[in-house]
PDB file of C-alpha atoms in Angstrom:
ATOM      1  CA  UNK A   1     -19.265 -11.577 -10.556  1.00 36.00           C
ATOM      2  CA  UNK A   2     -22.706 -12.810 -11.940  1.00 35.00           C
ATOM      3  CA  UNK A   3     -25.726 -12.093 -10.588  1.00 37.00           C
ATOM      4  CA  UNK A   4     -29.335 -13.707 -11.127  1.00 37.00           C
ATOM      5  CA  UNK A   5     -30.887 -10.053 -11.779  1.00 36.00           C
ATOM      6  CA  UNK A   6     -29.694  -6.763 -12.953  1.00 34.00           C
ATOM      7  CA  UNK A   7     -30.941  -5.436  -9.824  1.00 38.00           C
ATOM      8  CA  UNK A   8     -28.351  -5.425  -6.524  1.00 46.00           C
ATOM      9  CA  UNK A   9     -29.766  -7.193  -3.950  1.00 48.00           C
ATOM     10  CA  UNK A  10     -29.232  -9.030  -0.620  1.00 51.00           C
ATOM     11  CA  UNK A  11     -31.429 -12.115  -1.513  1.00 44.00           C
ATOM     12  CA  UNK A  12     -32.704 -14.022   1.417  1.00 39.00           C
ATOM     13  CA  UNK A  13     -31.562 -16.952  -0.207  1.00 44.00           C
ATOM     14  CA  UNK A  14     -28.018 -15.501  -0.062  1.00 49.00           C
ATOM     15  CA  UNK A  15     -25.409 -18.096   0.828  1.00 57.00           C
ATOM     16  CA  UNK A  16     -23.935 -17.575   4.612  1.00 65.00           C
ATOM     17  CA  UNK A  17     -20.613 -16.216   5.200  1.00 68.00           C
ATOM     18  CA  UNK A  18     -18.120 -18.959   6.917  1.00 66.00           C
ATOM     19  CA  UNK A  19     -17.501 -17.941  10.362  1.00 68.00           C
ATOM     20  CA  UNK A  20     -13.675 -18.049  10.984  1.00 64.00           C
ATOM     21  CA  UNK A  21     -12.286 -20.249  13.683  1.00 61.00           C
ATOM     22  CA  UNK A  22      -9.000 -19.395  14.454  1.00 70.00           C
ATOM     23  CA  UNK A  23      -7.266 -15.960  15.171  1.00 75.00           C
ATOM     24  CA  UNK A  24      -5.787 -15.841  11.823  1.00 81.00           C
ATOM     25  CA  UNK A  25      -9.094 -16.349   9.769  1.00 72.00           C
ATOM     26  CA  UNK A  26     -10.635 -13.674  12.072  1.00 87.00           C
ATOM     27  CA  UNK A  27      -7.745 -11.192  11.206  1.00 92.00           C
ATOM     28  CA  UNK A  28      -8.128 -12.069   7.377  1.00 92.00           C
ATOM     29  CA  UNK A  29     -12.118 -11.750   7.419  1.00 95.00           C
ATOM     30  CA  UNK A  30     -11.687  -8.239   9.291  1.00 95.00           C
ATOM     31  CA  UNK A  31      -9.279  -6.976   6.677  1.00 96.00           C
ATOM     32  CA  UNK A  32     -11.695  -8.413   3.963  1.00 97.00           C
ATOM     33  CA  UNK A  33     -14.892  -6.508   5.648  1.00 96.00           C
ATOM     34  CA  UNK A  34     -13.227  -3.503   5.684  1.00 97.00           C
ATOM     35  CA  UNK A  35     -12.119  -3.628   2.194  1.00 98.00           C
ATOM     36  CA  UNK A  36     -15.418  -4.092   1.296  1.00 97.00           C
ATOM     37  CA  UNK A  37     -16.796  -1.586   3.384  1.00 96.00           C
ATOM     38  CA  UNK A  38     -14.193   1.027   1.643  1.00 97.00           C
ATOM     39  CA  UNK A  39     -15.412   0.322  -1.874  1.00 97.00           C
ATOM     40  CA  UNK A  40     -19.173  -0.541  -1.293  1.00 95.00           C
ATOM     41  CA  UNK A  41     -19.120   3.184   0.101  1.00 92.00           C
ATOM     42  CA  UNK A  42     -16.749   4.252  -2.817  1.00 94.00           C
ATOM     43  CA  UNK A  43     -18.576   2.665  -5.385  1.00 94.00           C
ATOM     44  CA  UNK A  44     -21.677   1.002  -4.589  1.00 92.00           C
ATOM     45  CA  UNK A  45     -22.712  -2.479  -4.092  1.00 94.00           C
ATOM     46  CA  UNK A  46     -23.677  -3.026  -7.814  1.00 94.00           C
ATOM     47  CA  UNK A  47     -20.429  -1.234  -9.173  1.00 96.00           C
ATOM     48  CA  UNK A  48     -17.780  -3.063  -6.534  1.00 97.00           C
ATOM     49  CA  UNK A  49     -16.305  -6.408  -7.886  1.00 98.00           C
ATOM     50  CA  UNK A  50     -14.912  -9.447  -5.872  1.00 98.00           C
ATOM     51  CA  UNK A  51     -11.391  -9.044  -7.389  1.00 98.00           C
ATOM     52  CA  UNK A  52     -11.453  -5.797  -6.152  1.00 98.00           C
ATOM     53  CA  UNK A  53     -12.334  -6.287  -2.444  1.00 98.00           C
ATOM     54  CA  UNK A  54      -9.654  -8.933  -2.689  1.00 98.00           C
ATOM     55  CA  UNK A  55      -6.871  -6.483  -3.961  1.00 98.00           C
ATOM     56  CA  UNK A  56      -8.183  -4.129  -1.658  1.00 98.00           C
ATOM     57  CA  UNK A  57      -7.606  -6.298   1.548  1.00 97.00           C
ATOM     58  CA  UNK A  58      -4.070  -7.741   0.041  1.00 97.00           C
ATOM     59  CA  UNK A  59      -5.615 -11.104  -0.111  1.00 96.00           C
ATOM     60  CA  UNK A  60      -5.783 -14.086  -2.371  1.00 96.00           C
ATOM     61  CA  UNK A  61      -9.225 -14.175  -4.519  1.00 97.00           C
ATOM     62  CA  UNK A  62      -9.686 -17.743  -3.310  1.00 96.00           C
ATOM     63  CA  UNK A  63      -9.230 -16.640   0.061  1.00 95.00           C
ATOM     64  CA  UNK A  64     -12.348 -14.213  -0.170  1.00 96.00           C
ATOM     65  CA  UNK A  65     -14.328 -16.765  -1.545  1.00 95.00           C
ATOM     66  CA  UNK A  66     -13.483 -19.383   1.382  1.00 93.00           C
ATOM     67  CA  UNK A  67     -14.987 -17.040   3.537  1.00 93.00           C
ATOM     68  CA  UNK A  68     -17.844 -15.121   1.569  1.00 95.00           C
ATOM     69  CA  UNK A  69     -19.025 -16.987  -1.115  1.00 94.00           C
ATOM     70  CA  UNK A  70     -20.966 -14.487  -2.834  1.00 94.00           C
ATOM     71  CA  UNK A  71     -20.768 -10.594  -2.545  1.00 95.00           C
ATOM     72  CA  UNK A  72     -24.294 -10.454  -0.763  1.00 93.00           C
ATOM     73  CA  UNK A  73     -22.752 -12.974   1.844  1.00 93.00           C
ATOM     74  CA  UNK A  74     -19.886 -10.249   2.519  1.00 95.00           C
ATOM     75  CA  UNK A  75     -22.424  -7.275   2.201  1.00 94.00           C
ATOM     76  CA  UNK A  76     -24.861  -9.065   4.655  1.00 93.00           C
ATOM     77  CA  UNK A  77     -22.102  -9.821   7.133  1.00 94.00           C
ATOM     78  CA  UNK A  78     -21.221  -5.773   7.084  1.00 96.00           C
ATOM     79  CA  UNK A  79     -24.715  -4.965   7.549  1.00 94.00           C
ATOM     80  CA  UNK A  80     -24.998  -7.094  10.494  1.00 93.00           C
ATOM     81  CA  UNK A  81     -21.610  -6.104  11.998  1.00 95.00           C
ATOM     82  CA  UNK A  82     -22.699  -2.796  11.596  1.00 95.00           C
ATOM     83  CA  UNK A  83     -26.086  -3.376  13.330  1.00 94.00           C
ATOM     84  CA  UNK A  84     -24.578  -4.940  16.623  1.00 95.00           C
ATOM     85  CA  UNK A  85     -22.563  -1.460  16.765  1.00 96.00           C
ATOM     86  CA  UNK A  86     -25.910   0.177  16.891  1.00 95.00           C
ATOM     87  CA  UNK A  87     -27.573  -1.907  19.288  1.00 95.00           C
ATOM     88  CA  UNK A  88     -24.363  -1.712  21.653  1.00 96.00           C
ATOM     89  CA  UNK A  89     -24.223   1.879  21.354  1.00 96.00           C
ATOM     90  CA  UNK A  90     -28.019   2.205  22.553  1.00 96.00           C
ATOM     91  CA  UNK A  91     -27.323  -0.272  25.232  1.00 94.00           C
ATOM     92  CA  UNK A  92     -24.884   1.848  26.437  1.00 94.00           C
ATOM     93  CA  UNK A  93     -26.889   4.997  26.243  1.00 95.00           C
ATOM     94  CA  UNK A  94     -29.651   3.304  27.692  1.00 91.00           C
ATOM     95  CA  UNK A  95     -27.737   3.029  31.145  1.00 87.00           C
ATOM     96  CA  UNK A  96     -26.821   6.933  30.885  1.00 91.00           C
ATOM     97  CA  UNK A  97     -30.684   8.068  30.288  1.00 89.00           C
ATOM     98  CA  UNK A  98     -32.675   6.621  33.259  1.00 88.00           C
ATOM     99  CA  UNK A  99     -34.422   9.811  34.798  1.00 93.00           C
ATOM    100  CA  UNK A 100     -33.579  12.605  32.084  1.00 95.00           C
ATOM    101  CA  UNK A 101     -36.335  14.549  30.370  1.00 95.00           C
ATOM    102  CA  UNK A 102     -37.331  13.144  27.272  1.00 95.00           C
ATOM    103  CA  UNK A 103     -36.137  15.939  25.111  1.00 96.00           C
ATOM    104  CA  UNK A 104     -32.753  15.551  26.636  1.00 96.00           C
ATOM    105  CA  UNK A 105     -32.859  11.971  25.524  1.00 96.00           C
ATOM    106  CA  UNK A 106     -33.535  12.760  21.918  1.00 95.00           C
ATOM    107  CA  UNK A 107     -30.782  14.921  22.043  1.00 96.00           C
ATOM    108  CA  UNK A 108     -28.269  12.230  23.089  1.00 96.00           C
ATOM    109  CA  UNK A 109     -29.976   9.399  20.628  1.00 95.00           C
ATOM    110  CA  UNK A 110     -29.272  11.846  17.939  1.00 94.00           C
ATOM    111  CA  UNK A 111     -25.831  11.913  19.036  1.00 94.00           C
ATOM    112  CA  UNK A 112     -25.305   8.466  19.215  1.00 94.00           C
ATOM    113  CA  UNK A 113     -27.237   7.802  15.662  1.00 92.00           C
ATOM    114  CA  UNK A 114     -24.960  10.638  14.261  1.00 89.00           C
ATOM    115  CA  UNK A 115     -21.463   9.078  15.521  1.00 92.00           C
ATOM    116  CA  UNK A 116     -22.672   5.581  14.178  1.00 93.00           C
ATOM    117  CA  UNK A 117     -23.241   6.870  10.629  1.00 88.00           C
ATOM    118  CA  UNK A 118     -19.889   8.372  10.616  1.00 88.00           C
ATOM    119  CA  UNK A 119     -18.643   5.424  12.001  1.00 92.00           C
ATOM    120  CA  UNK A 120     -20.365   2.839   9.501  1.00 92.00           C
ATOM    121  CA  UNK A 121     -20.933   4.676   6.424  1.00 88.00           C
ATOM    122  CA  UNK A 122     -21.601   1.671   4.474  1.00 91.00           C
ATOM    123  CA  UNK A 123     -24.914   0.801   6.578  1.00 91.00           C
ATOM    124  CA  UNK A 124     -26.658   3.712   4.301  1.00 86.00           C
ATOM    125  CA  UNK A 125     -25.277   2.010   1.393  1.00 87.00           C
ATOM    126  CA  UNK A 126     -26.646  -1.573   1.859  1.00 90.00           C
ATOM    127  CA  UNK A 127     -29.602  -1.363   4.399  1.00 85.00           C
ATOM    128  CA  UNK A 128     -32.009   0.008   1.581  1.00 79.00           C
ATOM    129  CA  UNK A 129     -30.751  -3.364  -0.586  1.00 82.00           C
ATOM    130  CA  UNK A 130     -33.443  -6.110  -0.806  1.00 78.00           C
ATOM    131  CA  UNK A 131     -32.172  -9.162   1.441  1.00 78.00           C
ATOM    132  CA  UNK A 132     -32.812 -11.358   4.348  1.00 81.00           C
ATOM    133  CA  UNK A 133     -36.318 -10.404   5.398  1.00 87.00           C
ATOM    134  CA  UNK A 134     -36.293 -12.382   8.575  1.00 90.00           C
ATOM    135  CA  UNK A 135     -33.045 -11.091   9.760  1.00 90.00           C
ATOM    136  CA  UNK A 136     -34.695  -7.129   8.775  1.00 90.00           C
ATOM    137  CA  UNK A 137     -37.703  -7.808  10.814  1.00 92.00           C
ATOM    138  CA  UNK A 138     -35.752  -8.706  13.831  1.00 94.00           C
ATOM    139  CA  UNK A 139     -33.511  -6.074  13.357  1.00 93.00           C
ATOM    140  CA  UNK A 140     -36.204  -3.437  13.373  1.00 92.00           C
ATOM    141  CA  UNK A 141     -37.716  -5.255  16.013  1.00 95.00           C
ATOM    142  CA  UNK A 142     -34.924  -4.876  18.267  1.00 95.00           C
ATOM    143  CA  UNK A 143     -34.296  -1.430  17.035  1.00 95.00           C
ATOM    144  CA  UNK A 144     -37.594  -0.229  18.172  1.00 96.00           C
ATOM    145  CA  UNK A 145     -37.598  -1.987  21.453  1.00 96.00           C
ATOM    146  CA  UNK A 146     -34.260  -0.442  22.418  1.00 96.00           C
ATOM    147  CA  UNK A 147     -35.353   2.927  21.565  1.00 96.00           C
ATOM    148  CA  UNK A 148     -38.797   2.532  23.286  1.00 96.00           C
ATOM    149  CA  UNK A 149     -36.520   1.607  26.399  1.00 95.00           C
ATOM    150  CA  UNK A 150     -35.130   4.847  26.488  1.00 94.00           C
ATOM    151  CA  UNK A 151     -37.780   6.866  26.552  1.00 94.00           C
ATOM    152  CA  UNK A 152     -39.618   4.900  29.015  1.00 93.00           C
ATOM    153  CA  UNK A 153     -36.943   5.544  31.554  1.00 91.00           C
ATOM    154  CA  UNK A 154     -37.896   9.327  31.043  1.00 93.00           C
ATOM    155  CA  UNK A 155     -38.770  12.056  33.920  1.00 93.00           C
ATOM    156  CA  UNK A 156     -41.131  12.675  33.739  1.00 91.00           C
ATOM    157  CA  UNK A 157     -42.449   9.190  32.501  1.00 86.00           C
ATOM    158  CA  UNK A 158     -44.088   9.133  29.079  1.00 91.00           C
ATOM    159  CA  UNK A 159     -46.784   6.276  28.798  1.00 92.00           C
ATOM    160  CA  UNK A 160     -45.996   3.035  27.190  1.00 93.00           C
ATOM    161  CA  UNK A 161     -47.972   3.889  23.864  1.00 95.00           C
ATOM    162  CA  UNK A 162     -45.661   7.124  23.684  1.00 94.00           C
ATOM    163  CA  UNK A 163     -42.808   5.548  23.953  1.00 95.00           C
ATOM    164  CA  UNK A 164     -43.702   2.883  21.727  1.00 96.00           C
ATOM    165  CA  UNK A 165     -44.798   5.696  18.942  1.00 96.00           C
ATOM    166  CA  UNK A 166     -41.535   7.501  19.316  1.00 95.00           C
ATOM    167  CA  UNK A 167     -40.051   4.444  18.795  1.00 96.00           C
ATOM    168  CA  UNK A 168     -41.931   3.766  15.437  1.00 95.00           C
ATOM    169  CA  UNK A 169     -41.304   7.556  14.459  1.00 95.00           C
ATOM    170  CA  UNK A 170     -37.328   7.836  15.187  1.00 94.00           C
ATOM    171  CA  UNK A 171     -36.651   4.856  12.516  1.00 90.00           C
ATOM    172  CA  UNK A 172     -38.430   6.632   9.817  1.00 91.00           C
ATOM    173  CA  UNK A 173     -36.704  10.169  10.468  1.00 90.00           C
ATOM    174  CA  UNK A 174     -33.443   8.267  10.195  1.00 86.00           C
ATOM    175  CA  UNK A 175     -34.422   6.934   6.838  1.00 84.00           C
ATOM    176  CA  UNK A 176     -33.989  10.681   5.498  1.00 86.00           C
ATOM    177  CA  UNK A 177     -30.131  11.087   6.003  1.00 80.00           C
ATOM    178  CA  UNK A 178     -29.644   7.398   5.302  1.00 77.00           C
ATOM    179  CA  UNK A 179     -31.206   8.390   1.546  1.00 74.00           C
ATOM    180  CA  UNK A 180     -28.416  10.894   1.040  1.00 69.00           C
ATOM    181  CA  UNK A 181     -25.967   8.162  -0.069  1.00 58.00           C
ATOM    182  CA  UNK A 182     -24.340  10.798  -2.368  1.00 59.00           C
ATOM    183  CA  UNK A 183     -24.720  13.794  -0.606  1.00 67.00           C
ATOM    184  CA  UNK A 184     -23.168  13.586   2.957  1.00 67.00           C
ATOM    185  CA  UNK A 185     -22.137  16.790   3.240  1.00 72.00           C
ATOM    186  CA  UNK A 186     -25.909  17.516   3.810  1.00 80.00           C
ATOM    187  CA  UNK A 187     -26.586  14.676   6.400  1.00 78.00           C
ATOM    188  CA  UNK A 188     -24.940  16.430   9.375  1.00 79.00           C
ATOM    189  CA  UNK A 189     -27.332  19.400   8.674  1.00 86.00           C
ATOM    190  CA  UNK A 190     -30.227  17.157   8.562  1.00 88.00           C
ATOM    191  CA  UNK A 191     -29.552  15.313  11.258  1.00 88.00           C
ATOM    192  CA  UNK A 192     -29.350  18.646  13.514  1.00 91.00           C
ATOM    193  CA  UNK A 193     -32.733  20.021  11.840  1.00 93.00           C
ATOM    194  CA  UNK A 194     -34.702  16.358  12.957  1.00 93.00           C
ATOM    195  CA  UNK A 195     -33.098  16.238  16.680  1.00 93.00           C
ATOM    196  CA  UNK A 196     -34.546  19.854  16.834  1.00 95.00           C
ATOM    197  CA  UNK A 197     -37.893  19.002  15.599  1.00 95.00           C
ATOM    198  CA  UNK A 198     -38.005  16.034  17.965  1.00 95.00           C
ATOM    199  CA  UNK A 199     -36.860  17.914  20.983  1.00 95.00           C
ATOM    200  CA  UNK A 200     -39.311  20.813  20.496  1.00 95.00           C
ATOM    201  CA  UNK A 201     -42.044  18.203  19.902  1.00 93.00           C
ATOM    202  CA  UNK A 202     -40.818  16.308  23.339  1.00 93.00           C
ATOM    203  CA  UNK A 203     -41.024  19.893  25.127  1.00 90.00           C
ATOM    204  CA  UNK A 204     -44.648  19.647  24.663  1.00 82.00           C
ATOM    205  CA  UNK A 205     -46.614  18.030  27.547  1.00 75.00           C
ATOM    206  CA  UNK A 206     -48.422  14.346  26.640  1.00 70.00           C
TER     207      UNK A 206
END
């Protein structure tokens, strides 16, 4: 696939994916996204070709281009779908966390994040690529709001300011295992170390 730069990216001016209107189209899109996910994880974004994605999905190349005019559009759709999955998991966690100690909430939060990284391995491959900054800012803001809401429901209660600080810290902590795209054997151990650090930090009264 021809790109305007040698550096792989999800450009902000990328052509948008086509949303399927019929069940058959949705099934095809799901298969194409699954194939793209597998190949991006196996080979990386830059090394994966649209021809390989279509072949992995068992689809004609024209079908792939019909729904995803560019590789960037496919990657952005995979990333957005992953972000929606994480948001849903955090919302579900929020319903279970009211009244729990802050350290216990931190433990549950890292369990959710660890499970998400296992379900969505392409997230770490695609998240650091340059892309639609407006969408990314909105995603980051939503993530901080969800995490702050988790800690604001703790007992004993945390101040709004501290909940907001934690909401800014946790995504930064998550960047550490996300950066280890070629060393996944270290990820679980690093997540556990980060969980213990935050757990012990939150055991100290504000």
